[in-house]
Short mmCIF file of C-alpha atoms in Angstrom, two decimals:
data_model
loop_
_atom_site.label_atom_id
_atom_site.label_comp_id
_atom_site.label_asym_id
_atom_site.label_seq_id
_atom_site.Cartn_x
_atom_site.Cartn_y
_atom_site.Cartn_z
CA MET A 7 0.00 0.00 0.00
CA ASN A 8 1.01 3.63 -0.36
CA ALA A 9 2.50 5.69 2.47
CA ILE A 10 0.27 5.63 5.54
CA THR A 11 -0.65 8.89 7.26
CA LEU A 12 -2.10 8.70 10.77
CA PRO A 13 -3.97 10.11 12.55
CA ARG A 14 -6.55 11.23 9.99
CA PRO A 15 -7.81 14.82 10.40
CA ALA A 16 -11.37 15.10 11.69
CA GLY A 17 -13.98 15.88 9.05
CA LEU A 18 -16.17 18.99 9.12
CA ASP A 19 -19.45 18.62 11.01
CA VAL A 20 -18.52 15.18 12.37
CA PRO A 21 -19.87 14.74 15.92
CA ALA A 22 -17.09 15.38 18.44
CA ASP A 23 -18.00 12.26 20.41
CA LEU A 24 -18.07 9.88 17.42
CA CYS A 25 -16.41 6.58 18.25
CA PRO A 26 -13.20 5.38 16.55
CA GLY A 27 -13.66 3.89 13.10
CA ARG A 28 -12.99 0.38 14.39
CA ALA A 29 -16.03 0.68 16.70
CA LEU A 30 -18.52 1.82 14.02
CA GLY A 31 -21.38 -0.58 13.37
CA ARG A 32 -20.27 -1.02 9.76
CA THR A 33 -16.79 -2.26 10.74
CA VAL A 34 -16.39 -6.04 11.06
CA ASN A 35 -13.48 -8.51 11.15
CA TYR A 36 -11.18 -5.88 12.66
CA GLU A 37 -8.77 -8.27 14.42
CA GLU A 38 -8.62 -10.62 11.43
CA ALA A 39 -7.82 -7.65 9.19
CA ILE A 40 -4.96 -6.58 11.48
CA SER A 41 -3.49 -10.09 11.40
CA ARG A 42 -3.57 -10.10 7.60
CA PHE A 43 -2.79 -6.50 6.63
CA GLY A 44 -1.20 -4.86 9.70
CA ARG A 45 -2.65 -2.38 12.17
CA ASP A 46 -1.64 0.83 10.35
CA ALA A 47 -3.22 -0.19 7.03
CA VAL A 48 -6.42 -1.24 8.80
CA GLU A 49 -6.61 1.95 10.85
CA VAL A 50 -6.37 4.05 7.69
CA ILE A 51 -9.40 2.32 6.16
CA VAL A 52 -11.58 2.38 9.27
CA GLU A 53 -10.69 5.97 10.15
CA ASP A 54 -11.51 6.93 6.57
CA PHE A 55 -15.03 5.68 7.27
CA LYS A 56 -15.18 8.98 9.22
CA THR A 57 -13.53 11.32 6.70
CA GLY A 58 -14.65 12.56 3.31
CA ASP A 59 -14.09 15.14 0.60
CA GLU A 60 -13.22 18.03 2.90
CA LEU A 61 -12.25 20.45 0.12
CA GLY A 62 -15.49 19.96 -1.78
CA TYR A 63 -17.64 19.98 1.35
CA ALA A 64 -16.03 23.13 2.74
CA ALA A 65 -16.65 24.93 -0.56
CA TYR A 66 -20.27 23.77 -0.65
CA LYS A 67 -20.85 24.78 2.95
CA ALA A 68 -19.30 28.23 2.46
CA LEU A 69 -21.45 28.93 -0.59
CA VAL A 70 -24.75 27.44 0.55
CA GLU A 71 -24.59 29.29 3.88
CA GLY A 72 -23.86 32.55 2.06
CA GLU A 73 -26.14 35.06 0.43
CA GLY A 74 -28.61 33.50 -1.99
CA GLY A 75 -28.57 30.01 -0.47
CA ALA A 76 -28.43 26.80 -2.50
CA ALA A 77 -29.58 28.27 -5.82
CA ARG A 78 -26.97 31.02 -5.87
CA ALA A 79 -24.33 28.58 -4.59
CA LYS A 80 -24.92 26.27 -7.55
CA GLU A 81 -24.65 29.18 -10.00
CA ILE A 82 -21.30 30.26 -8.55
CA PHE A 83 -19.98 26.69 -8.56
CA GLU A 84 -21.01 26.12 -12.18
CA GLN A 85 -19.40 29.42 -13.15
CA ALA A 86 -16.11 28.22 -11.66
CA VAL A 87 -16.39 24.79 -13.31
CA ASN A 88 -17.27 26.13 -16.76
CA HIS A 89 -15.19 29.32 -16.88
CA GLY A 90 -12.57 29.01 -14.15
CA ILE A 91 -12.28 30.35 -10.62
CA GLY A 92 -10.86 33.61 -12.02
CA SER A 93 -14.26 34.39 -13.54
CA VAL A 94 -15.99 34.40 -10.12
CA ASP A 95 -16.28 37.72 -8.30
CA ASN A 96 -14.99 37.60 -4.72
CA PRO A 97 -15.03 33.80 -4.32
CA PRO A 98 -14.75 32.48 -0.77
CA ALA A 99 -11.40 31.05 0.29
CA GLU A 100 -12.89 27.54 0.42
CA LEU A 101 -13.91 27.69 -3.25
CA ILE A 102 -10.47 29.00 -4.23
CA ALA A 103 -8.86 26.09 -2.35
CA LEU A 104 -11.05 23.57 -4.17
CA PHE A 105 -10.28 24.90 -7.64
CA THR A 106 -6.61 25.40 -6.88
CA ASP A 107 -6.55 21.67 -6.23
CA VAL A 108 -8.46 20.49 -9.31
CA ASP A 109 -6.84 23.02 -11.67
CA ASN A 110 -3.36 21.76 -10.82
CA PRO A 111 -3.09 18.00 -11.51
CA PRO A 112 -0.80 16.00 -9.18
CA SER A 113 2.75 15.35 -10.35
CA TRP A 114 1.97 11.70 -11.07
CA VAL A 115 -0.58 12.55 -13.78
CA ASP A 116 0.62 11.52 -17.25
CA TRP A 117 -2.01 12.55 -19.81
CA ASP A 118 -0.68 10.09 -22.37
CA GLN A 119 -1.11 7.28 -19.85
CA LEU A 120 -4.66 8.37 -19.01
CA HIS A 121 -5.47 8.44 -22.72
CA ARG A 122 -4.09 4.90 -23.10
CA GLY A 123 -6.13 3.85 -20.09
CA SER A 124 -9.33 5.10 -21.73
CA ILE A 125 -8.56 3.16 -24.92
CA ALA A 126 -7.74 -0.03 -22.99
CA TYR A 127 -10.91 0.35 -20.89
CA TRP A 128 -13.28 0.70 -23.87
CA ARG A 129 -11.60 -1.29 -26.66
CA SER A 130 -13.67 -4.41 -25.85
CA GLY A 131 -16.89 -2.68 -26.83
CA LYS A 132 -20.12 -4.35 -25.70
CA LEU A 133 -18.26 -6.49 -23.20
CA VAL A 134 -17.39 -3.32 -21.24
CA VAL A 135 -21.07 -2.41 -20.97
CA MET A 136 -21.80 -5.92 -19.68
CA ALA A 137 -18.88 -5.72 -17.23
CA LEU A 138 -20.21 -2.40 -15.92
CA ALA A 139 -23.69 -3.85 -15.48
CA TYR A 140 -22.88 -7.26 -14.02
CA GLY A 141 -19.46 -6.72 -12.46
CA ALA A 142 -19.54 -3.15 -11.13
CA ILE A 143 -22.80 -1.22 -10.75
CA GLY A 144 -24.91 -4.03 -9.32
CA ALA A 145 -22.12 -5.39 -7.14
CA GLY A 146 -21.66 -1.91 -5.69
CA PHE A 147 -24.80 -2.35 -3.62
CA ARG A 148 -22.95 -4.89 -1.49
CA THR A 149 -21.35 -2.03 0.46
CA TYR A 150 -23.34 -1.59 3.65
CA GLY A 151 -22.31 1.89 4.76
CA GLY A 152 -21.82 3.34 1.29
CA SER A 153 -25.33 2.41 0.16
CA ARG A 154 -27.11 4.31 2.98
CA PRO A 155 -27.59 7.60 1.08
CA LEU A 156 -29.18 5.69 -1.82
CA VAL A 157 -31.50 3.89 0.57
CA LEU A 158 -32.46 7.11 2.32
CA SER A 159 -33.20 8.88 -0.98
CA ARG A 160 -34.84 5.76 -2.52
CA ARG A 161 -33.67 7.02 -5.93
CA LEU A 162 -33.02 3.45 -7.06
CA ILE A 163 -35.81 1.80 -5.10
CA GLU A 164 -38.69 3.88 -6.44
CA ARG A 165 -39.42 2.71 -9.99
CA SER A 166 -40.19 6.27 -11.11
CA GLN A 167 -36.59 7.29 -10.32
CA ALA A 168 -34.55 4.13 -10.93
CA GLY A 169 -34.14 4.57 -14.68
CA GLN A 170 -32.98 8.17 -14.46
CA ARG A 171 -30.51 7.34 -11.66
CA LEU A 172 -29.07 4.48 -13.74
CA VAL A 173 -28.72 6.66 -16.85
CA GLU A 174 -27.00 9.40 -14.82
CA THR A 175 -24.48 6.88 -13.51
CA LEU A 176 -23.82 5.53 -16.99
CA ARG A 177 -23.47 9.04 -18.42
CA TRP A 178 -20.91 9.95 -15.76
CA ALA A 179 -18.96 6.68 -16.18
CA ALA A 180 -18.78 6.99 -19.97
CA SER A 181 -17.94 10.71 -19.97
CA SER A 182 -15.24 10.47 -17.33
CA SER A 183 -13.52 7.38 -18.76
CA LYS A 184 -13.57 8.37 -22.45
CA PRO A 185 -10.31 9.57 -24.07
CA ASP A 186 -9.37 13.00 -22.72
CA GLY A 187 -12.70 13.31 -20.94
CA MET A 188 -10.96 14.35 -17.73
CA ARG A 189 -9.03 17.22 -19.28
CA ARG A 190 -9.88 20.53 -17.58
CA ASN A 191 -12.47 21.46 -20.20
CA GLY A 192 -13.66 17.91 -20.86
CA ASP A 193 -17.17 16.58 -20.39
CA GLY A 194 -15.92 14.05 -17.87
CA PHE A 195 -14.29 16.70 -15.71
CA ARG A 196 -17.45 18.84 -15.72
CA ILE A 197 -19.79 15.98 -14.88
CA THR A 198 -17.46 14.60 -12.21
CA MET A 199 -17.31 18.00 -10.52
CA ASN A 200 -21.10 18.22 -10.62
CA VAL A 201 -21.41 14.77 -9.06
CA ARG A 202 -18.93 15.92 -6.41
CA TRP A 203 -21.25 18.87 -5.71
CA ILE A 204 -24.20 16.48 -5.29
CA HIS A 205 -22.18 14.41 -2.82
CA ALA A 206 -21.41 17.56 -0.83
CA ALA A 207 -25.10 18.51 -0.81
CA VAL A 208 -26.11 15.04 0.36
CA ARG A 209 -23.46 15.12 3.09
CA TYR A 210 -24.60 18.59 4.21
CA HIS A 211 -28.20 17.46 4.53
CA LEU A 212 -27.67 14.02 6.07
CA SER A 213 -25.06 15.31 8.54
CA ARG A 214 -27.92 17.30 10.05
CA SER A 215 -30.62 14.66 9.70
CA PRO A 216 -31.93 12.75 12.72
CA HIS A 217 -32.16 9.71 10.45
CA TRP A 218 -28.40 9.49 9.81
CA ASP A 219 -26.85 6.95 12.18
CA TRP A 220 -23.30 8.21 12.70
CA ALA A 221 -22.36 5.43 15.12
CA ASP A 222 -23.35 2.77 12.61
CA TRP A 223 -22.47 4.28 9.21
CA GLY A 224 -19.81 6.92 9.88
CA MET A 225 -19.29 9.75 7.36
CA VAL A 226 -21.76 10.41 4.55
CA VAL A 227 -19.89 9.45 1.33
CA SER A 228 -16.70 8.61 3.20
CA ASN A 229 -13.25 8.41 1.65
CA THR A 230 -13.29 4.63 2.01
CA ASP A 231 -16.65 4.51 0.21
CA SER A 232 -15.21 6.62 -2.61
CA VAL A 233 -12.12 4.41 -2.97
CA TYR A 234 -14.44 1.39 -3.12
CA THR A 235 -16.57 3.01 -5.84
CA MET A 236 -13.83 4.51 -8.03
CA GLY A 237 -11.24 1.79 -7.52
CA CYS A 238 -12.84 -1.49 -6.51
CA LEU A 239 -15.94 -1.22 -8.73
CA PHE A 240 -15.36 0.92 -11.82
CA CYS A 241 -11.71 -0.09 -12.15
CA GLU A 242 -10.88 -3.43 -10.51
CA ALA A 243 -14.26 -5.14 -10.99
CA VAL A 244 -14.45 -4.15 -14.66
CA VAL A 245 -10.86 -5.22 -15.37
CA ASN A 246 -11.42 -8.57 -13.63
CA ALA A 247 -14.73 -9.12 -15.47
CA LEU A 248 -13.08 -8.51 -18.84
CA ARG A 249 -10.22 -10.86 -18.00
CA LYS A 250 -12.68 -13.56 -16.86
CA VAL A 251 -14.36 -13.52 -20.25
CA GLY A 252 -11.06 -13.73 -22.11
CA VAL A 253 -10.00 -10.17 -22.91
CA GLY A 254 -6.19 -10.12 -22.86
CA LEU A 255 -5.40 -6.91 -21.01
CA SER A 256 -1.66 -6.48 -20.62
CA ALA A 257 -0.02 -5.47 -17.35
CA GLN A 258 0.65 -2.01 -18.83
CA GLU A 259 -2.97 -1.62 -19.94
CA ILE A 260 -4.15 -2.47 -16.42
CA GLU A 261 -1.79 0.11 -14.91
CA ASP A 262 -3.03 2.69 -17.44
CA ILE A 263 -6.67 1.97 -16.56
CA THR A 264 -5.81 2.20 -12.87
CA ALA A 265 -4.13 5.58 -13.37
CA LEU A 266 -7.23 6.83 -15.21
CA TRP A 267 -9.57 5.88 -12.35
CA ARG A 268 -7.09 7.18 -9.79
CA TYR A 269 -7.35 10.59 -11.44
CA ILE A 270 -11.14 10.40 -11.74
CA GLY A 271 -11.17 9.64 -8.01
CA HIS A 272 -8.89 12.61 -7.37
CA ILE A 273 -11.28 14.99 -9.14
CA MET A 274 -14.19 13.34 -7.31
CA GLY A 275 -12.54 14.39 -4.05
CA ILE A 276 -10.48 11.44 -2.80
CA PRO A 277 -7.44 13.00 -1.05
CA GLU A 278 -3.99 11.77 -2.02
CA ALA A 279 -3.47 10.16 1.38
CA ALA A 280 -6.54 7.95 0.89
CA ASN A 281 -6.41 7.26 -2.85
CA PHE A 282 -4.95 4.14 -4.46
CA THR A 283 -1.64 4.57 -6.30
CA ASP A 284 -1.36 1.61 -8.69
CA TRP A 285 -2.94 -1.77 -9.47
CA GLN A 286 -1.14 -3.57 -6.63
CA ASP A 287 -2.16 -0.93 -4.10
CA LEU A 288 -5.74 -0.98 -5.39
CA GLN A 289 -5.98 -4.75 -5.02
CA ALA A 290 -4.68 -4.56 -1.44
CA LYS A 291 -7.12 -1.78 -0.51
CA SER A 292 -9.97 -3.62 -2.21
CA ALA A 293 -9.35 -6.84 -0.30
CA LEU A 294 -9.10 -4.94 2.98
CA ILE A 295 -12.26 -2.89 2.43
CA ARG A 296 -14.26 -5.99 1.51
CA LEU A 297 -13.05 -7.73 4.66
CA LEU A 298 -13.86 -4.79 6.96
CA GLU A 299 -17.24 -3.79 5.51
CA HIS A 300 -20.39 -5.05 7.22
CA PRO A 301 -22.27 -7.64 5.13
CA ALA A 302 -25.12 -6.47 2.91
CA ASP A 303 -28.49 -5.95 4.60
CA GLU A 304 -32.08 -5.53 3.44
CA GLY A 305 -31.32 -2.02 2.21
CA CYS A 306 -28.59 -3.34 -0.07
CA ARG A 307 -30.83 -6.15 -1.29
CA ALA A 308 -33.70 -3.74 -1.98
CA LEU A 309 -31.39 -1.63 -4.16
CA MET A 310 -30.14 -4.69 -6.04
CA LYS A 311 -33.65 -6.02 -6.67
CA ALA A 312 -34.89 -2.63 -7.89
CA LEU A 313 -31.98 -2.31 -10.33
CA SER A 314 -32.16 -5.85 -11.71
CA ASP A 315 -35.95 -5.62 -12.07
CA TYR A 316 -35.64 -2.36 -13.95
CA MET A 317 -32.92 -3.63 -16.27
CA CYS A 318 -35.00 -6.70 -17.19
CA GLU A 319 -38.46 -5.11 -17.32
CA GLU A 320 -37.71 -1.76 -18.97
CA GLU A 321 -35.75 -0.64 -22.02
CA ILE A 322 -33.00 1.98 -22.06
CA GLU A 323 -32.02 2.92 -25.60
CA GLY A 324 -28.35 2.19 -26.19
CA TYR A 325 -28.01 0.18 -22.97
CA GLU A 326 -29.22 -3.18 -24.18
CA VAL A 327 -26.91 -5.34 -22.09
CA ILE A 328 -28.51 -8.41 -23.66
CA PRO A 329 -28.24 -8.11 -27.48
CA ALA A 330 -31.54 -6.91 -28.95
CA PHE A 331 -31.89 -9.85 -31.35
CA ILE A 332 -31.81 -12.18 -28.33
CA ALA A 333 -33.71 -10.01 -25.85
CA LYS A 334 -36.76 -9.64 -28.09
CA HIS A 335 -37.36 -13.40 -27.88
CA MET A 336 -36.94 -13.58 -24.08
CA THR A 337 -39.53 -13.22 -21.35
CA VAL A 338 -38.84 -11.03 -18.33
CA ASN A 339 -38.18 -14.12 -16.21
CA GLN A 340 -35.70 -15.45 -18.77
CA LYS A 341 -33.89 -12.09 -18.79
CA LYS A 342 -33.71 -12.22 -15.01
CA ARG A 343 -32.26 -15.73 -15.05
CA LEU A 344 -29.59 -14.60 -17.50
CA THR A 345 -28.87 -11.48 -15.44
CA TYR A 346 -28.51 -13.53 -12.26
CA GLY A 347 -26.25 -16.06 -13.98
CA LEU A 348 -23.95 -13.39 -15.40
CA MET A 349 -23.79 -11.60 -12.06
CA ARG A 350 -22.80 -14.87 -10.40
CA ALA A 351 -20.06 -15.31 -13.00
CA TRP A 352 -18.71 -11.77 -12.87
CA ALA A 353 -19.43 -10.40 -9.40
CA GLY A 354 -18.76 -13.69 -7.60
CA ASP A 355 -20.66 -15.95 -5.21
CA ASP A 356 -19.84 -14.06 -2.01
CA ILE A 357 -21.34 -10.77 -3.22
CA CYS A 358 -24.29 -12.51 -4.87
CA GLU A 359 -25.11 -14.52 -1.76
CA GLN A 360 -25.18 -11.30 0.26
CA LEU A 361 -27.42 -9.61 -2.30
CA ALA A 362 -29.75 -12.63 -2.62
CA ILE A 363 -28.94 -13.17 -6.31
CA PRO A 364 -30.16 -16.67 -7.23
CA ASN A 365 -27.64 -19.14 -8.61
CA ASN A 366 -28.19 -20.91 -11.93
CA ARG A 367 -26.30 -22.69 -14.70
CA LEU A 368 -26.25 -19.65 -16.97
CA ARG A 369 -23.21 -18.52 -14.97
CA TYR A 370 -21.19 -20.96 -17.07
CA LEU A 371 -21.78 -18.88 -20.21
CA VAL A 372 -18.83 -16.69 -19.21
CA PRO A 373 -16.20 -19.46 -18.90
CA ALA A 374 -17.69 -21.08 -22.03
CA ALA A 375 -17.19 -17.86 -23.99
CA ARG A 376 -13.68 -17.27 -22.66
CA PRO A 377 -11.66 -19.28 -25.24
CA PHE A 378 -13.55 -17.71 -28.14
CA VAL A 379 -13.15 -14.16 -26.83
CA ALA A 380 -9.48 -14.81 -26.09
CA LEU A 381 -8.92 -16.21 -29.61
CA PHE A 382 -10.62 -13.18 -31.19
CA ASP A 383 -8.64 -10.81 -28.98
CA ARG A 384 -5.31 -12.42 -29.92
CA ALA A 385 -6.23 -12.59 -33.60
CA SER A 386 -7.17 -8.92 -33.72
CA LEU A 387 -3.85 -8.05 -32.08
CA LEU A 388 -1.92 -10.02 -34.68
CA THR A 389 -3.82 -8.40 -37.55
CA GLY A 390 -2.99 -4.88 -36.39
CA ARG A 391 -6.18 -3.83 -34.64
CA ASN A 392 -6.90 -0.16 -34.09
CA ASP A 393 -7.79 -0.05 -30.40
CA GLU A 394 -8.57 3.66 -30.37
CA GLU A 395 -11.02 3.28 -33.24
CA LYS A 396 -12.69 0.37 -31.46
CA ALA A 397 -12.96 2.31 -28.20
CA LEU A 398 -14.44 5.38 -29.87
CA ARG A 399 -16.90 3.21 -31.79
CA ALA A 400 -18.00 1.55 -28.53
CA LEU A 401 -18.45 4.91 -26.82
CA ASP A 402 -20.38 6.24 -29.79
CA ALA A 403 -22.77 3.28 -29.66
CA PHE A 404 -23.12 3.67 -25.92
CA GLY A 405 -23.90 7.37 -26.42
CA ALA A 406 -27.52 6.55 -27.25
CA ALA A 407 -28.02 5.56 -23.62
CA THR A 408 -26.33 8.61 -22.18
CA ARG A 409 -27.36 11.47 -24.47
CA LEU A 410 -29.57 14.14 -23.01
CA ARG A 411 -33.26 13.94 -23.76
CA LYS A 412 -35.61 16.90 -23.71
CA GLY A 413 -36.06 18.16 -20.16
CA GLU A 414 -33.12 16.14 -18.75
CA THR A 415 -30.01 17.39 -16.99
CA GLU A 416 -26.60 15.71 -17.16
CA VAL A 417 -26.78 14.78 -13.49
CA ALA A 418 -29.44 15.11 -10.84
CA ASP A 419 -30.25 18.49 -9.38
CA PRO A 420 -28.90 18.48 -5.80
CA GLU A 421 -32.05 20.10 -4.46
CA ASP A 422 -34.21 17.40 -6.07
CA VAL A 423 -32.06 14.73 -4.39
CA ILE A 424 -32.41 16.46 -1.02
CA HIS A 425 -36.15 16.84 -1.55
CA GLY A 426 -36.39 13.09 -2.13
CA MET A 427 -34.43 12.41 1.03
CA LYS A 428 -36.70 14.65 3.08
CA LYS A 429 -39.67 12.80 1.62
CA PHE A 430 -38.42 9.26 2.11
CA GLU A 431 -35.71 9.13 4.79
CA SER A 432 -38.15 8.66 7.68
CA ARG A 433 -39.31 5.44 5.95
CA ALA A 434 -35.82 4.04 5.47
CA LYS A 435 -35.87 2.12 8.72
CA GLU A 436 -38.58 -0.07 7.19
CA ILE A 437 -35.90 -1.87 5.17
CA LEU A 438 -32.70 -1.12 7.08
CA VAL A 439 -32.59 -4.41 8.95
CA HIS A 440 -29.38 -6.23 9.82
CA PRO A 441 -29.21 -9.82 8.48
#
């Protein structure tokens, strides 16, 4: 793992009497983790259950508590994102600090490497979409503490909101991981900063909500949760899913993909001291987080069921995970069986057991396809494939799912998310039951 910095600084608006990270309800297997990974590495992860994006949150707090409230705060933030901090009249020090950070990439950033990472990530086309669906997004609901804001907002549980929430996630993932999307004026940078603003708004609201259980869940959108999302899901889980089905990613390609998601995580607000540094470090952090995180509960399972039901019962143009010529001949129940089988193959039995994903023989489609995918991958390499062309073609095809429709915004409006939380959070305890 990278250099360990302890103790972690206390986060803004964290209760002064909050227990150590190891004593939070979400923390399990603490002694086993110490025996396997060492006390310092474990303490970093559990203490980062209590810390978050302090730069982004401080900027949000300074603006939203200023003149004009949330509406004016969002206008100022968007002005800084779209036109630079220099275009904002009399910005608060907290906003200057945030944009000083994102406008000056860390010394480790190699734009050529990030570009290569984007190409390597998307060159497998439709398989990447499937890996995102079955290996990353769904499996992400296994995280007990990290899923609490989604449960409290019910944005993936309520059918009326599930589709839009899924499309927003896909739009962000595609925009941020496309070639040069994270350049300062890129679509990925803009959308990532707007998602970061939503996270700050959610943290600001839930930190003051009587329904947020600090002693059980720790920080709202904690640094450990963000490392799990950026690194373990959108990077490691996708890479592993592609390798399982036979895509021959080289060691250099994997490091390039890791660097890409490391930088996306940086812009999302993961501080350098908490972020992963390379593929080896990411794998170590991933294994440790999975060991320490409380098993999935009814809230996690409700999110997983809502997503899988939506994916099998509704249509999202451009996001046909099951090829259209096959899907049109399948019933909803057949689609669900295939979805469950592929999740078992790609996300693994442990996660699927926790999320109550049924087991079936369709899981063997992935190992059955592996030799054919591997043969095609090797053959295309020998015949001089154009990986960049393939990646751009895949992103273009995927664009049908992520393009803006009339009346849509790129990401959710923070005030709409907070409104949903105020409406639903008192009901969350109905499904938040420990297994």
